[in-house]
GROMACS .gro file of C-alpha atoms in nm:
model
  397
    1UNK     CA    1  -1.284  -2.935   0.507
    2UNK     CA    2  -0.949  -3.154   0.515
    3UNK     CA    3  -0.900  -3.443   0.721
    4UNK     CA    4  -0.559  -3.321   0.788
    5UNK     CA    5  -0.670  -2.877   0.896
    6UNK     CA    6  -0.941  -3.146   1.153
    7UNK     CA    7  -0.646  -3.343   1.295
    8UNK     CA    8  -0.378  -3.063   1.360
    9UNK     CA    9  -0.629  -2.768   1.477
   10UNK     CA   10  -0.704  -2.815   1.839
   11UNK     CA   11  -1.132  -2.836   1.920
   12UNK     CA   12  -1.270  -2.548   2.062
   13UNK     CA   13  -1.392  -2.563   2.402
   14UNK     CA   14  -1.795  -2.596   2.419
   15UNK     CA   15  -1.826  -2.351   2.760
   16UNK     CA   16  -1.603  -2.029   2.834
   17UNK     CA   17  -1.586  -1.739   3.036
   18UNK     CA   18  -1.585  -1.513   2.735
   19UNK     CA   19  -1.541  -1.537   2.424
   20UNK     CA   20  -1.336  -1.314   2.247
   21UNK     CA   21  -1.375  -1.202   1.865
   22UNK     CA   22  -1.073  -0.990   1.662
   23UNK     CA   23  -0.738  -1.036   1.763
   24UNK     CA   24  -0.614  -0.738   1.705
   25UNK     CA   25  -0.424  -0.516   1.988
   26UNK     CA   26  -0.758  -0.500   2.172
   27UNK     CA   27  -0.864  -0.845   2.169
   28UNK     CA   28  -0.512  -0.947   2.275
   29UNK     CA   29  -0.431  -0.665   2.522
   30UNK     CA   30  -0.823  -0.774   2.653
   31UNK     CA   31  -0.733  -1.158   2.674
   32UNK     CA   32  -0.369  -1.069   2.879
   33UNK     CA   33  -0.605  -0.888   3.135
   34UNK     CA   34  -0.857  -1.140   3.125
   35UNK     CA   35  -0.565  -1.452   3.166
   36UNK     CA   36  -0.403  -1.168   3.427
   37UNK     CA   37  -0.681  -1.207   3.650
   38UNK     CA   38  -0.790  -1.592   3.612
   39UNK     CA   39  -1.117  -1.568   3.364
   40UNK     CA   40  -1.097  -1.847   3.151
   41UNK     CA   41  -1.143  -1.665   2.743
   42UNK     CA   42  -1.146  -1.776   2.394
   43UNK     CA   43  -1.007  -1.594   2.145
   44UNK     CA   44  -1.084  -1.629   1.768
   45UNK     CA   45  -0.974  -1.421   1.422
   46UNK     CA   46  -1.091  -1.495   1.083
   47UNK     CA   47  -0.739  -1.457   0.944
   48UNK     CA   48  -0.533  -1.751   0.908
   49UNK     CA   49  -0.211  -1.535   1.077
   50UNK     CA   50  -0.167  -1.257   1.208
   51UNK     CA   51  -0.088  -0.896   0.993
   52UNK     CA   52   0.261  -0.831   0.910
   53UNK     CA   53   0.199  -0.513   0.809
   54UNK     CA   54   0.007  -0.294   1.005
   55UNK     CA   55  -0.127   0.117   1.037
   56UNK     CA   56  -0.094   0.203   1.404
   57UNK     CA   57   0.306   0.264   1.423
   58UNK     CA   58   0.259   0.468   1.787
   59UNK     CA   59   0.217   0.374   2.145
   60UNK     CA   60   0.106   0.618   2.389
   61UNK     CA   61   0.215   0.704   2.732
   62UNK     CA   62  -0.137   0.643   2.885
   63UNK     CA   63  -0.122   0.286   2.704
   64UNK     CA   64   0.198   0.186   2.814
   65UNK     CA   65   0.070   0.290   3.162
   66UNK     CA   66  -0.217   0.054   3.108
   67UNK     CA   67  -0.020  -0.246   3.011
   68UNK     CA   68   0.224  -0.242   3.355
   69UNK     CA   69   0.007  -0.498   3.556
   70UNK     CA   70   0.025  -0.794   3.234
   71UNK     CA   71   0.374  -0.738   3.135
   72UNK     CA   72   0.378  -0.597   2.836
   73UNK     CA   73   0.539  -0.264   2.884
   74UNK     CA   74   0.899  -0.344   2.931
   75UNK     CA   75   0.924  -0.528   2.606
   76UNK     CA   76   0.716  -0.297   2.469
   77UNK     CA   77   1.018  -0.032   2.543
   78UNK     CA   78   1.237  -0.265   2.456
   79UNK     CA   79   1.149  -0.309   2.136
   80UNK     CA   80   1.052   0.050   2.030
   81UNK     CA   81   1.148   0.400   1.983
   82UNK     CA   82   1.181   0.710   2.197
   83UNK     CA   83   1.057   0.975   2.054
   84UNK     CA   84   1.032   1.279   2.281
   85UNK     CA   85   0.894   1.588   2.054
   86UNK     CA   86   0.630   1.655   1.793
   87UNK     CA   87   0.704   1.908   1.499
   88UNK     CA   88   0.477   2.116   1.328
   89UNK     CA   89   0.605   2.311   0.987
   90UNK     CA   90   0.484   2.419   0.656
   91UNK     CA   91   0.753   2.349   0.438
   92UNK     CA   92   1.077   2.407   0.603
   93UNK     CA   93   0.924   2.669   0.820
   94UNK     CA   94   0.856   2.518   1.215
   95UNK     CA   95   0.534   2.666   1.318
   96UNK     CA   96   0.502   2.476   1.700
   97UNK     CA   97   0.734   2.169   1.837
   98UNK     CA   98   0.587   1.973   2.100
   99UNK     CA   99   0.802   1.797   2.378
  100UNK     CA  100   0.661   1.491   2.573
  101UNK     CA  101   0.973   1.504   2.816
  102UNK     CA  102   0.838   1.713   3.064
  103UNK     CA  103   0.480   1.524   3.120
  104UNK     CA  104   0.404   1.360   3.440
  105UNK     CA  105   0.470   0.989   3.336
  106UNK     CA  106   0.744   0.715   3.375
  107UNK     CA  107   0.693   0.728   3.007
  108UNK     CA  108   0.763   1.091   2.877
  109UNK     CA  109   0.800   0.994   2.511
  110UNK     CA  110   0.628   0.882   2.162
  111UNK     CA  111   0.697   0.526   2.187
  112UNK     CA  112   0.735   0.458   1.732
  113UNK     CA  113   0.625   0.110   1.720
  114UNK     CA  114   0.473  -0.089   1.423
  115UNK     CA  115   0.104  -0.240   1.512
  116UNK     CA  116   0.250  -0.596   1.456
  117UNK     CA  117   0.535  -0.571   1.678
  118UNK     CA  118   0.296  -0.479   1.962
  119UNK     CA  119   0.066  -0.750   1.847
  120UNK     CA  120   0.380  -0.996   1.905
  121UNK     CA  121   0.381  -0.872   2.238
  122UNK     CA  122   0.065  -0.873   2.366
  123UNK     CA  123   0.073  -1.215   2.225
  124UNK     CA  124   0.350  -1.309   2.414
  125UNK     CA  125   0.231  -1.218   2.733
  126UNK     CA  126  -0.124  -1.401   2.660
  127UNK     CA  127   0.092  -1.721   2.585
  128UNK     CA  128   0.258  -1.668   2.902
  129UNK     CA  129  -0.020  -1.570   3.146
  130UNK     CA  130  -0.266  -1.869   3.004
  131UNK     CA  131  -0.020  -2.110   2.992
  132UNK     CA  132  -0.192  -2.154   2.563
  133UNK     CA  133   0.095  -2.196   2.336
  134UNK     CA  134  -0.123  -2.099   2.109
  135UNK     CA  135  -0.388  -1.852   2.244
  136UNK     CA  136  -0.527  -1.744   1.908
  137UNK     CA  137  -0.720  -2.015   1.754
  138UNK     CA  138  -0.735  -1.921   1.344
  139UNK     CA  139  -0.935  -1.901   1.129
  140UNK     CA  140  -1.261  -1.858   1.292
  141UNK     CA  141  -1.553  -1.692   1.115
  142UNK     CA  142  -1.832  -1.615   1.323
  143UNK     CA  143  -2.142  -1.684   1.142
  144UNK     CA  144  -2.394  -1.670   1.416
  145UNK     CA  145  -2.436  -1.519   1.773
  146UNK     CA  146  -2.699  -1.518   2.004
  147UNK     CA  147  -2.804  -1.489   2.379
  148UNK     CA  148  -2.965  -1.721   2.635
  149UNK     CA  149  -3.060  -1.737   2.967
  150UNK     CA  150  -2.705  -1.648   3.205
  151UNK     CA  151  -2.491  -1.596   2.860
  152UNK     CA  152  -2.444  -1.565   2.486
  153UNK     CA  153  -2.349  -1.841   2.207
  154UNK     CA  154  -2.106  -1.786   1.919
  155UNK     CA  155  -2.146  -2.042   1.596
  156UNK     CA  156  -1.801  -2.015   1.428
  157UNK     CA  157  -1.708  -2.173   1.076
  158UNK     CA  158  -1.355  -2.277   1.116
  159UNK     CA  159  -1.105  -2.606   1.074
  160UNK     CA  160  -1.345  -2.845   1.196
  161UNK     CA  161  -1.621  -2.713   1.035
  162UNK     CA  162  -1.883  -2.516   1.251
  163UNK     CA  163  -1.886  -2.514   1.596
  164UNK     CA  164  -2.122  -2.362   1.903
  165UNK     CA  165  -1.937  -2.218   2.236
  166UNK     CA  166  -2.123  -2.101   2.515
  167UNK     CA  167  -1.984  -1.806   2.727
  168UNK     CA  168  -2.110  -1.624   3.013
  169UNK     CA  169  -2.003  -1.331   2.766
  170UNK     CA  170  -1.875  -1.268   2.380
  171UNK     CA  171  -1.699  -0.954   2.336
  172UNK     CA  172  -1.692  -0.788   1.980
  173UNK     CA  173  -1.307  -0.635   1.908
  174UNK     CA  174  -1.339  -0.759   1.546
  175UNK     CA  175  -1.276  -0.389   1.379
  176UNK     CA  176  -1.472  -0.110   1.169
  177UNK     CA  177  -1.662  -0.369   1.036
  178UNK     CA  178  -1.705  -0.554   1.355
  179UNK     CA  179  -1.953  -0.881   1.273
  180UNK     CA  180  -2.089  -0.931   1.626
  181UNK     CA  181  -2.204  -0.549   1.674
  182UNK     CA  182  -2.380  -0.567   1.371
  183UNK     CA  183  -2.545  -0.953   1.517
  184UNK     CA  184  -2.592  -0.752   1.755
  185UNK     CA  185  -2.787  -0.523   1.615
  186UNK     CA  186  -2.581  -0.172   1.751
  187UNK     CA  187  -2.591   0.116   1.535
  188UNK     CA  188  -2.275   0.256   1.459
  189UNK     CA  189  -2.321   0.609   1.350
  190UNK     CA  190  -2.061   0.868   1.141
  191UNK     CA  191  -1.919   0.926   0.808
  192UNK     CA  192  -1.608   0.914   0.644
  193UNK     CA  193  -1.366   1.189   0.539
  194UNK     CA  194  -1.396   1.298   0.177
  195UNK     CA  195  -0.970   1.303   0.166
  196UNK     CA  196  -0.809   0.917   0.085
  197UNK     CA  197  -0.422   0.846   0.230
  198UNK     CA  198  -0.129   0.731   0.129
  199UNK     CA  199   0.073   0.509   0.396
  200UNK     CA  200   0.422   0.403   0.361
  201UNK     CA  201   0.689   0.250   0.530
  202UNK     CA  202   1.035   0.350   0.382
  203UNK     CA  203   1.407   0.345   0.414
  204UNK     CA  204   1.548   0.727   0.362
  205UNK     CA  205   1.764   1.030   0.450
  206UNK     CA  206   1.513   1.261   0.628
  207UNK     CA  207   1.710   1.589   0.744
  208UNK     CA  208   1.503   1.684   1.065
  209UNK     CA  209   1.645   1.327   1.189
  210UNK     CA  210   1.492   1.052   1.393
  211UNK     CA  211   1.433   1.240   1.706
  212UNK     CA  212   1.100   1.385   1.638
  213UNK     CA  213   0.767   1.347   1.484
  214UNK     CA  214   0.756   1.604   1.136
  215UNK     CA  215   0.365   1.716   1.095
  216UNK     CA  216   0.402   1.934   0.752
  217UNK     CA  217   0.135   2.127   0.608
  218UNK     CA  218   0.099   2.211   0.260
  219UNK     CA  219  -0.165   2.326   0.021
  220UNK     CA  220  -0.193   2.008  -0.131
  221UNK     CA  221  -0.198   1.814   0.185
  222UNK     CA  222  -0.056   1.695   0.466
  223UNK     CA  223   0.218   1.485   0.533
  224UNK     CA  224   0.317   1.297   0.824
  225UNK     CA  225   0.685   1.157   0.880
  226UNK     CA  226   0.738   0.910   1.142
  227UNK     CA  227   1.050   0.773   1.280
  228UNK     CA  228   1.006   0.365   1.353
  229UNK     CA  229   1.282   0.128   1.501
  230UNK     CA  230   1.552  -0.044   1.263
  231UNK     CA  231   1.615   0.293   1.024
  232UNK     CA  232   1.255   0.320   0.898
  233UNK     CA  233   1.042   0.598   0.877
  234UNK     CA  234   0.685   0.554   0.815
  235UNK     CA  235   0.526   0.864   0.558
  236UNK     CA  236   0.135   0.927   0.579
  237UNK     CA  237   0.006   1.199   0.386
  238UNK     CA  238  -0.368   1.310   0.208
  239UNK     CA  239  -0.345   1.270  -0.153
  240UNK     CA  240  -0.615   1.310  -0.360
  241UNK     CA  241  -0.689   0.994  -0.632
  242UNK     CA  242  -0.424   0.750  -0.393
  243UNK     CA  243  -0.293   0.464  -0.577
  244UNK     CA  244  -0.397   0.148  -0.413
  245UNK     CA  245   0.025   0.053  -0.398
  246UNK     CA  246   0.217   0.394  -0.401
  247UNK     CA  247   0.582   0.295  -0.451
  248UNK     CA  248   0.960   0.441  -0.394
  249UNK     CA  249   0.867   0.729  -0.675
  250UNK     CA  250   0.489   0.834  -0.610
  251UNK     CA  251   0.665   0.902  -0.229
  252UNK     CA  252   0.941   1.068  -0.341
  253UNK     CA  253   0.694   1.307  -0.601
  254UNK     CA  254   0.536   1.398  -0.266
  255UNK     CA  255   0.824   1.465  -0.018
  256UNK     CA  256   0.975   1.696  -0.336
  257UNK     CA  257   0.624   1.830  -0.370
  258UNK     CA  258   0.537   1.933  -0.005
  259UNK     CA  259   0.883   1.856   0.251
  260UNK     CA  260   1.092   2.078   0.079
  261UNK     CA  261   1.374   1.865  -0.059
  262UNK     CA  262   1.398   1.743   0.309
  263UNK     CA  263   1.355   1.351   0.189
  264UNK     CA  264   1.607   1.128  -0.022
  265UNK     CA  265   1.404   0.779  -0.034
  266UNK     CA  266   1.606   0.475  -0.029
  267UNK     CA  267   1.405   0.173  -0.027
  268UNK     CA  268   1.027   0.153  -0.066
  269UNK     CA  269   0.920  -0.139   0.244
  270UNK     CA  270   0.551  -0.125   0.241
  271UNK     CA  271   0.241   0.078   0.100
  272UNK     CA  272  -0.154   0.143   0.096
  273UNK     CA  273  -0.387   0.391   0.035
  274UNK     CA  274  -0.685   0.446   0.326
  275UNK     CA  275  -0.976   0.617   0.399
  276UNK     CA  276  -1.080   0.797   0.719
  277UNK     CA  277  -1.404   0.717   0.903
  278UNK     CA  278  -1.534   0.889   1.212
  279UNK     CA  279  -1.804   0.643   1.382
  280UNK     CA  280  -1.897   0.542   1.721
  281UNK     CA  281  -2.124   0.295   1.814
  282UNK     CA  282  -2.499   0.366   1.982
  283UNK     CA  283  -2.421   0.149   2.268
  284UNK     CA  284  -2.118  -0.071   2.432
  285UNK     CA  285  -2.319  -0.343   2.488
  286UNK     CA  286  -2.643  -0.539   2.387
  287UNK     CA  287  -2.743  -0.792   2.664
  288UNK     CA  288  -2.393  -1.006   2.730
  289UNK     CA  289  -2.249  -0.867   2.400
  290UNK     CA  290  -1.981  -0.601   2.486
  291UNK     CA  291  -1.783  -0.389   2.203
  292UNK     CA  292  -1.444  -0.266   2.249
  293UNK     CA  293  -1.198  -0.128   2.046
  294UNK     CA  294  -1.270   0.007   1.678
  295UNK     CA  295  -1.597  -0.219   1.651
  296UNK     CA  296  -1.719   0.043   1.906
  297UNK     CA  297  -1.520   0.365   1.766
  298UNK     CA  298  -1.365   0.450   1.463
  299UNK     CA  299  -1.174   0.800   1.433
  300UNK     CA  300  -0.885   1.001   1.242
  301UNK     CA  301  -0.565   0.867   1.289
  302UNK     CA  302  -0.436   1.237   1.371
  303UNK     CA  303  -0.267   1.197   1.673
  304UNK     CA  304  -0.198   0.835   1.653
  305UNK     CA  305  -0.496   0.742   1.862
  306UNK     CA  306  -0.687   0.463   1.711
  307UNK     CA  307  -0.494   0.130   1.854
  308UNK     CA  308  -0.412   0.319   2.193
  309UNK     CA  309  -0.744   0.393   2.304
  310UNK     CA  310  -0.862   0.014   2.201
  311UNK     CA  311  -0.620  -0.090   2.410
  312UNK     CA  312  -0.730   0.108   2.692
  313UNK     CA  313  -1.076   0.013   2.616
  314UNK     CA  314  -0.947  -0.343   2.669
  315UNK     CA  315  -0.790  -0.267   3.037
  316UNK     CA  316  -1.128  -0.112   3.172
  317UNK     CA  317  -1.337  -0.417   3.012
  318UNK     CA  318  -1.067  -0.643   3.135
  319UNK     CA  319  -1.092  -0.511   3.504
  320UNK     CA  320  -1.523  -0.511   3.481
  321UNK     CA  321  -1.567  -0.867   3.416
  322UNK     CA  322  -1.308  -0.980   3.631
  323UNK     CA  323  -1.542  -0.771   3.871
  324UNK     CA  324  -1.836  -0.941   3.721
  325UNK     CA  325  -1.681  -1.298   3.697
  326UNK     CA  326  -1.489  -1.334   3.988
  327UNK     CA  327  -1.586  -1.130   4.245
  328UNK     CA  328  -1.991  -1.125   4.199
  329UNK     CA  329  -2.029  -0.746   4.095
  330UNK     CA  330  -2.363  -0.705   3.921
  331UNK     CA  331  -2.318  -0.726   3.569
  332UNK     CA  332  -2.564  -0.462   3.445
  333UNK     CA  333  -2.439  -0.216   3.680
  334UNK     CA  334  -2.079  -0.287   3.595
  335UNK     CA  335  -2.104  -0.319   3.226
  336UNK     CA  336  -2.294   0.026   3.229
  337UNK     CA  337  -2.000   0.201   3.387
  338UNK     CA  338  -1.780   0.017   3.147
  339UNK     CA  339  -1.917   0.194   2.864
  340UNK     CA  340  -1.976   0.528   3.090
  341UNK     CA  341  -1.606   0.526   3.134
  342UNK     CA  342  -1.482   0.423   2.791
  343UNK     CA  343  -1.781   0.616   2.587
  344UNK     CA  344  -1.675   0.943   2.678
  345UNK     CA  345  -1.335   0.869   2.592
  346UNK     CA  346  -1.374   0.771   2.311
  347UNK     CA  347  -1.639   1.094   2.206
  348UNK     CA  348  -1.354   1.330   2.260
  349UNK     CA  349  -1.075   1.140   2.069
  350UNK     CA  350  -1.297   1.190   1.783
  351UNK     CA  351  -1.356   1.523   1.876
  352UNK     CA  352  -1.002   1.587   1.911
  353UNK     CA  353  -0.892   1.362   1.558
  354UNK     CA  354  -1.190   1.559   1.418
  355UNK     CA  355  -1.025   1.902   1.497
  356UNK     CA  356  -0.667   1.814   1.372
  357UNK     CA  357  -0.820   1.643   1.068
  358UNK     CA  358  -0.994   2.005   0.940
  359UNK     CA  359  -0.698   2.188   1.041
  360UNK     CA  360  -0.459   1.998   0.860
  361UNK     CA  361  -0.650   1.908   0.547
  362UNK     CA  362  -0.773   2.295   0.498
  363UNK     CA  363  -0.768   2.362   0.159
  364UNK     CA  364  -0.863   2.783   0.136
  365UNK     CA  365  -0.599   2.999   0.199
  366UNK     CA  366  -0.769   3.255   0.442
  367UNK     CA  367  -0.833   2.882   0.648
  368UNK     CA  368  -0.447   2.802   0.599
  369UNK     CA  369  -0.309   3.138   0.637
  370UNK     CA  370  -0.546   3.169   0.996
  371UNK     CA  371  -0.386   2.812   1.078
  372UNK     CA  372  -0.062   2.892   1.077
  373UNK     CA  373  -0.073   3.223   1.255
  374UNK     CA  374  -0.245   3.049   1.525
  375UNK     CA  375   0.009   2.757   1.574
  376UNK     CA  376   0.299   2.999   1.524
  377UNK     CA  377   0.125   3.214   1.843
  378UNK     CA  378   0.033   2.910   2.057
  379UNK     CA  379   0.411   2.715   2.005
  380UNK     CA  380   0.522   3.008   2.205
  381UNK     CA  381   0.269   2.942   2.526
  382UNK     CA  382   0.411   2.657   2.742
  383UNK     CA  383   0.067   2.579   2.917
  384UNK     CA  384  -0.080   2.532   2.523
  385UNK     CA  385   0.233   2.315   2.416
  386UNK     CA  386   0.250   2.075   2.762
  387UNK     CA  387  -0.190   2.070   2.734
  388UNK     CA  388  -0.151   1.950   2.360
  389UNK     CA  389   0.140   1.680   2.468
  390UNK     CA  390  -0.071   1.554   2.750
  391UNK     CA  391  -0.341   1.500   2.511
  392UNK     CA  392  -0.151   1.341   2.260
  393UNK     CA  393  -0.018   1.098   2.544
  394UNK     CA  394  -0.332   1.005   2.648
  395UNK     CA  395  -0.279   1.206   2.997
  396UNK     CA  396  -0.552   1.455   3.039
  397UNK     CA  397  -0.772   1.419   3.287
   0.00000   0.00000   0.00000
């Protein structure tokens, strides 16, 4: 460890209200409540910055709803792009289109939004609500956590070598692979999808436009085709055998292959290949360990749900130990309806993803042929189309 990383990386504090772990949109949308309401946090990621690429590329209606009361949804709109329907076609053939515009929202739209560009926001409005120029402290790798009497401690390798804090709480929003749920010792039960993904972010001349979301199904796969802000359009489709770093040709093989000749790409930006997990953990909480975000629930990104409802899970923790911290609420009780609120939410996102997942990935042709039959009858029923935007939105009851 360098004398220098020692002198120009601020200590951490020994004692906190919480301690946060991952920060990620959850983490940081959780620290902008917790600064919001006065509870002193901590909040540490392994990484030495943050991503500048990213997966999420949506932000919902519910979310943006969510984030009114620390500031972050006007440059959130600011910054993004309106998207108002949702397409559905196999090849050039539109099977259902989804409108948002009608839903009962100040935010009737798809708001297209990279994952890092919200990150800079949320971070901007944790830097302004703590008064921390620097709110993140990096990198931080927790390598032990434990509980005690009225709180929990979190050993940390970092800068100035390791370090103990002491919180009332630690809260786990580190990810899939989330290091305090499993020092926690919470199951985290699922699988993962057989299918791997392509993602790509892309400069190209897309003929439905940039004023809807394309879904198109083919017998091959899916593909997904995005609209983002500053003429990009992000491409996610199932491809069996992904490269780990598609480029501008292995996309353009599989817009020719399955859009139709719809797709003319430009200027490859950014690429990966993913796999899909569905996983949820056994509880939301050990003692004053709390989960949130994809350390408690991993799902399909079909729908673009993933970073929204982390964020949301973020709001409701944010609001319970404000309740806990500040204004005496009993912490079991409280906690408990944390996770009775956020657990079922997040059990029917991965219901939902589950359900879009099959449908789109079916492979047999009596399964495709039944698929399309059904969307082409349903696109025509306006309770089926405003049920299925609410849902995407993050609206239903």
């Amino acid at each position: 460890m360098s004398g220098t990383a020692e002198a120009t990386t601020p200590a951490l504090p020994g004692r906190t209200d919480v301690v946060i772990v991952g920060a990620g949109p959850t983490g940081l949308a959780l620290a902008a409540h917790l600064a919001s309401a006065g509870v002193a946090f901590l909040l540490l990621d392994r990484l030495p910055q943050g991503a500048g690429t990213s997966r999420a590329g949506v932000v919902h209606a519910r979310t943006l709803e969510t984030l009114e009361p620390v500031g972050a949804t006007a440059p959130l709109v600011e910054r993004g792009l309106r998207v108002a329907r949702f397409g559905v076609s196999r090849g050039r053939h539109r099977l259902a289109t989804v409108a948002f515009d009608g839903l009962p929202t100040p935010y009737p739209y798809a708001l297209m939004l990279p994952q890092h560009e919200t990150e800079a926001v949320l971070q901007g409005r944790v830097r302004a609500l703590s008064g921390d120029p620097a709110p993140v402290r990096r990198p931080y790798t927790v390598t032990g956590l434990g509980q005690e009497p009225g709180g929990a401690t979190v050993t940390v390798d970092g800068p100035r070598g390791t370090q103990t804090v002491r919180a009332a709480y630690a809260v786990g929003a580190d990810g899939m692979r989330s290091t305090v749920r499993e020092a926690a010792g919470i199951g985290y039960r699922g699988g993962r999808y057989a299918q791997s993904f392509v993602l790509a972010d892309v400069r190209m001349d897309w003929r439905p436009g940039r004023g809807e979301v394309s879904m198109l199904f083919d017998p091959d796969g899916p593909v997904l085709v995005a609209p983002l802000p500053g003429d990009v359009f992000r491409l996610v489709a199932a491809v069996p055998e992904a490269p780990g770093e598609p480029d501008a040709a292995f996309v353009q093989r599989v817009l020719d292959e399955r859009a139709g000749g719809q797709g003319r790409v430009g200027e490859m930006l950014w690429g990966s290949r993913f796999h899909v997990h569905h996983r949820i953990a056994d509880r939301y909480r050990a003692g004053r360990i709390v989960l949130a975000g994809d350390a408690a629930h991993v799902h399909s990104p079909a729908g673009g749900q993933g970073m929204n409802i982390g964020i949301q899970d973020a709001a409701a923790l944010g609001r319970a130990l404000a309740d806990v911290l500040l204004r005496g609420a009993d912490p079991g009780a409280r906690l408990d309806a944390y996770e009775r609120e956020r657990r079922p939410a997040a059990e029917r996102v991965i219901a939902f993803t589950d359900r879009l997942t099959r449908a789109v990935t079916a492979r047999s042709l009596p399964a495709r042929t039944g698929r399309d039959a059904a969307l082409r009858l349903l696109g025509r029923v306006p309770a089926w189309r405003t049920r299925l935007a609410a849902e995407l939105a993050g609206l239903r009851p």
